[in-house]
Coordinates of C-alpha atoms in Angstrom, one line a residue:
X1016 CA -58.4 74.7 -22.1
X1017 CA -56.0 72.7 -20.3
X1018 CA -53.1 74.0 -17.6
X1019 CA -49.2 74.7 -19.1
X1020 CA -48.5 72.0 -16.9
X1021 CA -50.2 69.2 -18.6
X1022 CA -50.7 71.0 -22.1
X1023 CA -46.8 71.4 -22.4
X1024 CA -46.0 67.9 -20.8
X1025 CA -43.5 65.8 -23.0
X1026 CA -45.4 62.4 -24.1
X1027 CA -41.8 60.9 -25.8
X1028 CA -38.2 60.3 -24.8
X1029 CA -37.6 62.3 -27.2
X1030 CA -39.2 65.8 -26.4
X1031 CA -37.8 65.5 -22.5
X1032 CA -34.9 68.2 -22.1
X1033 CA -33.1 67.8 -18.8
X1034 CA -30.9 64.5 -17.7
X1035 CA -30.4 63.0 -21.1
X1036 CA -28.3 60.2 -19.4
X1037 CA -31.8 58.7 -17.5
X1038 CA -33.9 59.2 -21.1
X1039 CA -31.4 57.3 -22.8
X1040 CA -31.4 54.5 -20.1
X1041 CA -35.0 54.4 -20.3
X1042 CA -34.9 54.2 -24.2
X1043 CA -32.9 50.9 -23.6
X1044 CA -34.7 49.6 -21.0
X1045 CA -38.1 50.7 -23.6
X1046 CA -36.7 48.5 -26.7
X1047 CA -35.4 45.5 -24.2
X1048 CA -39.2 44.2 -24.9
X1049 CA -40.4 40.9 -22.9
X1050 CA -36.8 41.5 -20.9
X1051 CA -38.0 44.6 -19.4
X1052 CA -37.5 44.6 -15.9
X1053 CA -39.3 45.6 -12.3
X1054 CA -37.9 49.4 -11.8
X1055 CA -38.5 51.8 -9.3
X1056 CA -38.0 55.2 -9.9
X1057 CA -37.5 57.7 -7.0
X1058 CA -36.7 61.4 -6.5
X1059 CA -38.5 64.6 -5.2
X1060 CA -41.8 65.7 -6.1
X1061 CA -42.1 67.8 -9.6
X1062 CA -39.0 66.2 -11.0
X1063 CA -40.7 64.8 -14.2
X1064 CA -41.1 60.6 -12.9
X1065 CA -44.5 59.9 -13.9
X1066 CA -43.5 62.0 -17.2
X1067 CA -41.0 59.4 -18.1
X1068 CA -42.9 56.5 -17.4
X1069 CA -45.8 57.3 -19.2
X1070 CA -43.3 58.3 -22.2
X1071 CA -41.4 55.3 -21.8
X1072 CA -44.4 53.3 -21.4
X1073 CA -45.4 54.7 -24.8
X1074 CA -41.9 53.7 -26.7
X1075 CA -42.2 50.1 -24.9
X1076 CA -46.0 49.2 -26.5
X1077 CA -45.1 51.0 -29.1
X1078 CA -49.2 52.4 -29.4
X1079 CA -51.6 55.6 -28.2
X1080 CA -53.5 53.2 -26.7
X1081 CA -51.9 53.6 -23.3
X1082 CA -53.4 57.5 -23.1
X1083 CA -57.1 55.6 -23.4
X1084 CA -57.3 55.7 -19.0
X1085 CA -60.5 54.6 -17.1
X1086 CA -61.0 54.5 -13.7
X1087 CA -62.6 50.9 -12.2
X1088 CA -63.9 50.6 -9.1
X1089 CA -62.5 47.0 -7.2
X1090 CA -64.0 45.9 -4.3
X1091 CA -61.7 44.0 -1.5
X1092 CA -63.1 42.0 2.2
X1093 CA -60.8 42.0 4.6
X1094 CA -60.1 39.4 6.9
X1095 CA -62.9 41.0 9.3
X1096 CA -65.2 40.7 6.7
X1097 CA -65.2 44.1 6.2
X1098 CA -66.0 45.6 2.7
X1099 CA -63.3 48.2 1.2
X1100 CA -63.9 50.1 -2.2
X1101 CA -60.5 51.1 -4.3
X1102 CA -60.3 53.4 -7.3
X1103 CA -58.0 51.6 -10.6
X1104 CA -56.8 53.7 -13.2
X1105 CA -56.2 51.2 -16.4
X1106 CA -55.6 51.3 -20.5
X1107 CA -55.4 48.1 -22.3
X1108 CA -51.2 48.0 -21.6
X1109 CA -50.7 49.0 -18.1
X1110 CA -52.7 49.9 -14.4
X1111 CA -52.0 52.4 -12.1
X1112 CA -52.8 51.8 -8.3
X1113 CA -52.5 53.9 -4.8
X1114 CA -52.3 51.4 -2.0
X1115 CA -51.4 53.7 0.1
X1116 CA -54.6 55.2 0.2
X1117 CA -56.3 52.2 1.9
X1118 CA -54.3 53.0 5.0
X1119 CA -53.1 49.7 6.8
X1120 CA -55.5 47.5 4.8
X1121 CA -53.4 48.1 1.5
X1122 CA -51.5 44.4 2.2
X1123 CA -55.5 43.4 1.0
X1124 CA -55.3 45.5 -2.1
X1125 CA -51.3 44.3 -3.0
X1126 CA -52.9 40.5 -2.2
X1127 CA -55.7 40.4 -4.3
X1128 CA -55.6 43.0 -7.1
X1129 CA -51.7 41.9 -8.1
X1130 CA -52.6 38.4 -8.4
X1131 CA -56.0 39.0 -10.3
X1132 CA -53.8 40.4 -12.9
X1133 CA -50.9 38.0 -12.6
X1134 CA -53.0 35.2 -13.4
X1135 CA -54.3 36.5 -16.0
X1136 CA -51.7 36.6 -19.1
X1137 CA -52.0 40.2 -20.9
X1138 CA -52.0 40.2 -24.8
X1139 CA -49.8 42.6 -26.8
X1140 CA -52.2 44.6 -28.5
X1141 CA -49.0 47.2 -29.6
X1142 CA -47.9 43.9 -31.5
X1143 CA -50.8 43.6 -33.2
X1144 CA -51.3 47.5 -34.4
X1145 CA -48.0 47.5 -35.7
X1146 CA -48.3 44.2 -37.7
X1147 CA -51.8 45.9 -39.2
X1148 CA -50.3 49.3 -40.2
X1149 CA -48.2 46.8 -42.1
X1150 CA -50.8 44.9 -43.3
X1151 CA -49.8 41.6 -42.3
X1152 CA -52.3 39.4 -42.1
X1153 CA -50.6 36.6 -41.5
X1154 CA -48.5 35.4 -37.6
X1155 CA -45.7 33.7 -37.6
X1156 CA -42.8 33.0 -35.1
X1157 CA -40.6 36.0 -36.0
X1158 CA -43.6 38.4 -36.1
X1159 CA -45.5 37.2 -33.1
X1160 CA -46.0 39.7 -30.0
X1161 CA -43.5 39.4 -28.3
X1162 CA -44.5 40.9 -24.8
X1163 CA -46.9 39.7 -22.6
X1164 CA -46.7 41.1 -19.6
X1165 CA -49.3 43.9 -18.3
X1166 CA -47.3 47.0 -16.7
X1167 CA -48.7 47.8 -13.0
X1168 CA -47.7 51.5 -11.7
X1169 CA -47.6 51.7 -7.7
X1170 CA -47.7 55.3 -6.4
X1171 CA -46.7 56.4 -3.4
X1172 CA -44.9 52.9 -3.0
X1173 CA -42.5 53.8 0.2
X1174 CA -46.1 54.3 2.3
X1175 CA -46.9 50.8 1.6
X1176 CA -46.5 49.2 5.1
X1177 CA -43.8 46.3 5.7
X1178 CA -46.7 43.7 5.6
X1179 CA -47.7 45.4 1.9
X1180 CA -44.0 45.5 1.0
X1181 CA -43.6 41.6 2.1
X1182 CA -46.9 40.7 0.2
X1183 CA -45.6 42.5 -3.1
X1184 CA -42.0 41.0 -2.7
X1185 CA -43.8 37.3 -2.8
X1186 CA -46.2 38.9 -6.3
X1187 CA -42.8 40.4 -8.0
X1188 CA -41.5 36.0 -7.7
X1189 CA -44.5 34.4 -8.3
X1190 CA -46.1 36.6 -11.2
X1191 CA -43.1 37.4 -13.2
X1192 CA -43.8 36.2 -16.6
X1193 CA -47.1 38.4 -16.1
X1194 CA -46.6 41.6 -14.3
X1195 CA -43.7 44.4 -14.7
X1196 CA -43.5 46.1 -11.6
X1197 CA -43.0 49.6 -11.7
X1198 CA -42.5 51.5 -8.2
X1199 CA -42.8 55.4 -7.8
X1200 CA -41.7 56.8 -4.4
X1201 CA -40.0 60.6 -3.3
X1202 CA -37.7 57.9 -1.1
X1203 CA -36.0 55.1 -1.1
X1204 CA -35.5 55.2 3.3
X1205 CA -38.8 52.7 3.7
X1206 CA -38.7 50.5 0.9
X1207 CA -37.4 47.0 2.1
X1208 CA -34.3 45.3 0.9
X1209 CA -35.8 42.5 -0.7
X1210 CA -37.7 44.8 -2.9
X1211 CA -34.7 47.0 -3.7
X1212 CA -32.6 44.2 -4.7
X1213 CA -35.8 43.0 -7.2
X1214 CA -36.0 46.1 -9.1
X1215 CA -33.8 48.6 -11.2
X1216 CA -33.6 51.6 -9.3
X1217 CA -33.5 54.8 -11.3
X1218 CA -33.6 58.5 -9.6
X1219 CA -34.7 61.4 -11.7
X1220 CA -33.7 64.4 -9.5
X1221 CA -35.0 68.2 -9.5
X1222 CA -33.8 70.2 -13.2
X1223 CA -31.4 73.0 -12.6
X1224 CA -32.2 76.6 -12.7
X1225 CA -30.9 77.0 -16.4
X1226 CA -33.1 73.6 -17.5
X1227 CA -36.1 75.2 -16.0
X1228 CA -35.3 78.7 -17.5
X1229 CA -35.4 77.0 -21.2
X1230 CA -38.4 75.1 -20.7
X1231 CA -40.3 78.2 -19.5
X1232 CA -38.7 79.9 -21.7
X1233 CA -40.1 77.7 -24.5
X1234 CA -43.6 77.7 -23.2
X1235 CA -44.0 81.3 -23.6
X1236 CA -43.1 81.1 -26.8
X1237 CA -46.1 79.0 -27.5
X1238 CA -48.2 81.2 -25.2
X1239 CA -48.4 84.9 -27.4
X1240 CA -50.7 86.6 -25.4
X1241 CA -48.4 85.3 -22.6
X1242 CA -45.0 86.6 -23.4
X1243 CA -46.4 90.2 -24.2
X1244 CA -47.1 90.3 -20.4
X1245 CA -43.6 89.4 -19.6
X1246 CA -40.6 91.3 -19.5
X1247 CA -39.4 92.0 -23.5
X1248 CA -35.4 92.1 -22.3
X1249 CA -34.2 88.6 -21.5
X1250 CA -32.1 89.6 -19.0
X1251 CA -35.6 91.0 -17.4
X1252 CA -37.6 87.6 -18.0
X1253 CA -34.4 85.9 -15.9
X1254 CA -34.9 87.5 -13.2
X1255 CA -38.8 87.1 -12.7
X1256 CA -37.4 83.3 -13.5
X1257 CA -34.9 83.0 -10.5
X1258 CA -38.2 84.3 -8.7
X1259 CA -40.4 81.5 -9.2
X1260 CA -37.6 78.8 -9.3
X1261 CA -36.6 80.0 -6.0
X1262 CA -40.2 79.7 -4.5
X1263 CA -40.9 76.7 -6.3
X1264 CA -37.7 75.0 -4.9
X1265 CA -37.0 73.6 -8.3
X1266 CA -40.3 71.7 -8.5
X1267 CA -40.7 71.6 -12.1
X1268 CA -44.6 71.2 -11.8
X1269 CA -45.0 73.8 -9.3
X1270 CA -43.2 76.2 -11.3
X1271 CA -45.2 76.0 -14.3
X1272 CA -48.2 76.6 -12.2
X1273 CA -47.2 79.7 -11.2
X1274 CA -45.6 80.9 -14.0
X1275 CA -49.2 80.8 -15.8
X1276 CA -50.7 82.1 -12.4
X1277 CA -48.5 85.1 -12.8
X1278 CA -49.4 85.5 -16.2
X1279 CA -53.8 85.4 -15.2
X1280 CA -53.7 87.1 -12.4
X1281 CA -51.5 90.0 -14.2
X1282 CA -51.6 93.1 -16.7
X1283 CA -48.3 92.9 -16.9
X1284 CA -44.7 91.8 -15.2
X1285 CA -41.9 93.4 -14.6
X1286 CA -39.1 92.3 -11.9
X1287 CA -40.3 93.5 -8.9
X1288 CA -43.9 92.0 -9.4
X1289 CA -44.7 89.1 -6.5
X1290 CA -44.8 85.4 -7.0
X1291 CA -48.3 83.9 -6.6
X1292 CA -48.0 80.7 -4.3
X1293 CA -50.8 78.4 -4.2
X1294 CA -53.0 79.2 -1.4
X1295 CA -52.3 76.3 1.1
X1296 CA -48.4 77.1 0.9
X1297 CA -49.3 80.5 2.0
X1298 CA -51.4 79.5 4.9
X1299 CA -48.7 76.7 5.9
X1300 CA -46.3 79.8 6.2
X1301 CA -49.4 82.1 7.9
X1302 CA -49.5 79.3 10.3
X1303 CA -45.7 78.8 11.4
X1304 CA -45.1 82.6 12.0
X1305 CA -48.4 82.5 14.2
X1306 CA -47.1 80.1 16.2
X1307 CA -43.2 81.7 16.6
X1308 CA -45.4 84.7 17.7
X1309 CA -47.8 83.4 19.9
X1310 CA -48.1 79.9 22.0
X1311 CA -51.4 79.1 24.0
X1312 CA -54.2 77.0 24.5
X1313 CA -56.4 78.8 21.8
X1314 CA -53.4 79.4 19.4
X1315 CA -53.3 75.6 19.5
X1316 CA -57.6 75.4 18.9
X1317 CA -57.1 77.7 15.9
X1318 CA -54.1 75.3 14.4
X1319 CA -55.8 72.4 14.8
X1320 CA -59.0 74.2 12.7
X1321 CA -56.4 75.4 10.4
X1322 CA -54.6 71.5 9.7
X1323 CA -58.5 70.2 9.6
X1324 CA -58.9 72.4 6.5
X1325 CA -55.7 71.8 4.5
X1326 CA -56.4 67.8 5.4
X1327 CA -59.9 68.5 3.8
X1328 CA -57.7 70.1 0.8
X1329 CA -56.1 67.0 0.5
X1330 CA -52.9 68.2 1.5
X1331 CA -50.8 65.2 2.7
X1332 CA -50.1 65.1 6.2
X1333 CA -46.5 64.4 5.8
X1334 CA -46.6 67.7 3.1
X1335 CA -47.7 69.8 5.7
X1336 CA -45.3 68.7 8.2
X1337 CA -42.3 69.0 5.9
X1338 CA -43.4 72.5 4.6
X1339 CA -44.0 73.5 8.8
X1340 CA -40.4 72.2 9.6
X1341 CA -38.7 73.9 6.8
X1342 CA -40.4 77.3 7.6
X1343 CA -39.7 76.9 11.3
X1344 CA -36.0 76.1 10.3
X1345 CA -36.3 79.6 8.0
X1346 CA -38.3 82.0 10.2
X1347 CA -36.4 81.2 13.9
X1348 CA -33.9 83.6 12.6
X1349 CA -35.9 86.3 12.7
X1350 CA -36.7 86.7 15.7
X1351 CA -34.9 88.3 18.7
X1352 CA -36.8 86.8 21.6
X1353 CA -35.3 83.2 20.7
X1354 CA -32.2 83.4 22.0
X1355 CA -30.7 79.6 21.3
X1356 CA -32.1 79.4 17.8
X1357 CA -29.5 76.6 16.4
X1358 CA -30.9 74.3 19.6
X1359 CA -34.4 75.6 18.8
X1360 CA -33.6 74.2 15.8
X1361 CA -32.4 70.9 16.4
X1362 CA -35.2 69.8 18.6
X1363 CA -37.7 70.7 16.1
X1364 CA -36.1 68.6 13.7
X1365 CA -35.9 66.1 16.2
X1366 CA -39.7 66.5 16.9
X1367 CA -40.6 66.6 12.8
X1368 CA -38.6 63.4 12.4
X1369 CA -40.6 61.5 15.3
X1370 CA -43.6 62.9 14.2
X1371 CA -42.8 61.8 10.7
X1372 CA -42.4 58.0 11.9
X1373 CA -46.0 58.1 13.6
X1374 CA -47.6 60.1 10.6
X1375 CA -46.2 56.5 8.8
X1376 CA -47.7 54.0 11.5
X1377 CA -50.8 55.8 12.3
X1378 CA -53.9 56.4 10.3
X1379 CA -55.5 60.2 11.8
X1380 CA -52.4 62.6 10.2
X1381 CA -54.6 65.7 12.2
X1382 CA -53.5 63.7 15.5
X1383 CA -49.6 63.8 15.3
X1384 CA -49.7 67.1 13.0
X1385 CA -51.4 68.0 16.2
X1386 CA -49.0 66.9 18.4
X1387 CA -46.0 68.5 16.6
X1388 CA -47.5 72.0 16.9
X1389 CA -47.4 71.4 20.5
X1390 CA -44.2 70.3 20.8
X1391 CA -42.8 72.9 19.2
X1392 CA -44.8 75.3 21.2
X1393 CA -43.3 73.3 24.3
X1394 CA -39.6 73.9 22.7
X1395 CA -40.1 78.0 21.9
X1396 CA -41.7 78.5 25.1
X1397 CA -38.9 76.7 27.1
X1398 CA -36.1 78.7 24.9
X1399 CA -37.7 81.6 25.9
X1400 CA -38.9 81.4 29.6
X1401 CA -35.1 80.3 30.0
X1402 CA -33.9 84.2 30.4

């Protein structure tokens, strides 16, 4: 039994429901064949990018062949001889890579790994299926494959560090015929020029609140057992909708997850029955309010045993950071004692956006997560002392 979220995922252009503009863009760019170009697709988490990929990926070989994953394991040696091990996912049309998750050695893995592949010309096996569902036997100029070029996926691309960035700039020239680019990122902010100006940028934002009404709206009409729980009146169902759009912040992925969570962890729902958050958003928000309420040397021991464990979780630094700032932002409000809460305010964006530029140049997230509890500590306690 699989999740909603990836049992109910769209695998064509033509089952996606929201931004009909950027699916029919992507149809074009799917059909353009060996003129496909270098893209990179940005916008927030949960808003559907690797879902259009994938399905456009699908239209543009033309074959199932790209859902037939496996995960390789390359070896790199950096320049201090030092041997470093780096999970590939691949099918026989594309590869899908995580630099980022070498730290500051991925310039090795955008070095070596790229121009393994670029040298190596990839055949069009979607040609070939399609000319023997035909049953073809015989090539000839006007039914040749026309497309040989191997797809590569980069995740995470704007944590790729400017000597990463510079290295994949020089692949995207020299390994052209070979290699379609195709870079994912949340931003755009640390991606270099050079790269930008290579690739066609496309940004799939967050759906709306009606667009992710219908599509859970349409899942529980798949799911029997499922909509019986629910609220019968639509009107009803709406509400407990706004509900987990509004926790969800319009993260399409998120909010699948807990509509199902609702639906396990529940007899039945009406309106007034809680939103289940995944646990390490509730202790994120546990750990913010302790530290409006309280600011000492063992507040900031039992913080730093807190961010160990949702770092262990493989919560991403910069995540947690985010989620904290927000939250701060949210909860200062609330209470009396801070007296200049707008300035509060300020300075702890100030701090989050400093700390945000080290959490990119370092390599120990618990360090400056660290560090950023402590400043804000620094700013409440200054606020308050103050009258």
């Amino acid at each position: 039994m699989s999740l909603w979220a990836d049992k109910y995922r769209p695998n064509t252009l033509e089952k996606l429901s929201y931004y009909d503009e950027v699916t029919e863009q992507l149809t074009q760019l799917a059909d353009a064949g060996s003129n496909f170009p270098h893209l990179l697709v940005y916008g927030p988490s949960g808003a559907g990018k690797k879902t259009r990929i994938m399905s456009m990926l699908r239209r543009l070989y033309n074959t199932t062949s790209i859902d037939n994953l496996k995960v390789d394991v390359k070896t790199f040696t950096t320049a201090s001889n030092r041997k470093l091990e780096f999970n590939v996912i691949s099918s026989p049309c594309h590869i899908e890579i995580t630099p980022s998750d070498m730290g500051n050695n991925d310039r090795v893995v955008i070095q070596d790994l790229l121009k393994e592949i670029g040298q190596t010309e990839a055949l069009d096996f979607s040609g070939l299926f399609h000319l023997a569902k035909k049953g073809t036997d015989e090539i000839t100029n006007d039914n040749i494959p026309q497309k040989k070029f191997k797809v590569v996926i980069i995740n995470e691309s704007e944590k790729l560090s400017r000597d990463a960035q510079a290295a994949l700039r020089r692949t995207m020239e020299k390994f052209s015929s070979t290699i379609r680019l195709i870079l994912m990122c949340d931003s755009t902010s640390n991606i270099i020029d050079p790269i930008k100006s290579r690739t066609l940028g496309i940004r799939i934002g967050l759906p709306d609140n009606e667009s992710m009404k219908q599509i859970f709206e349409n899942i529980l009409n798949n799911e029997n057992d499922a909509k019986k729980i629910y609220p019968e009146d639509w009107d009803d169902r709406c509400i407990v909708y706004d509900h987990i759009i509004e926790e969800s912040d319009n993260n399409l992925r998120l909010g699948i997850m807990m509509l199902e969570a609702m639906y396990m962890n529940n007899d039945s729902i009406s309106i007034t029955t809680p939103v289940i958050k995944p646990d390490w958003i509730s202790v994120i928000e546990s750990l913010t309010k302790g530290i409006i309420k309280e600011r000492s040397v063992a507040k900031l021991s039992q913080c730093r045993t807190i961010l160990y464990e949702l770092l262990a979780h493989a919560i991403p630094g910069k995540l947690i950071l985010e989620r904290m700032t927000f939250n701060f932002i949210k909860m200062i409000d609330d209470y009396s004692s801070i007296k200049k809460s707008d300035e509060v305010k300020t300075s702890i964006v100030n701090a989050a956006s400093l700390f945000d530029e080290r959490l990119t140049l370092g390599s120990k997230d618990i360090f400056h997560l660290e560090g950023f509890v402590t400043r804000v500590m620094v700013i409440l306690e200054t606020d308050i002392s103050s009258y």
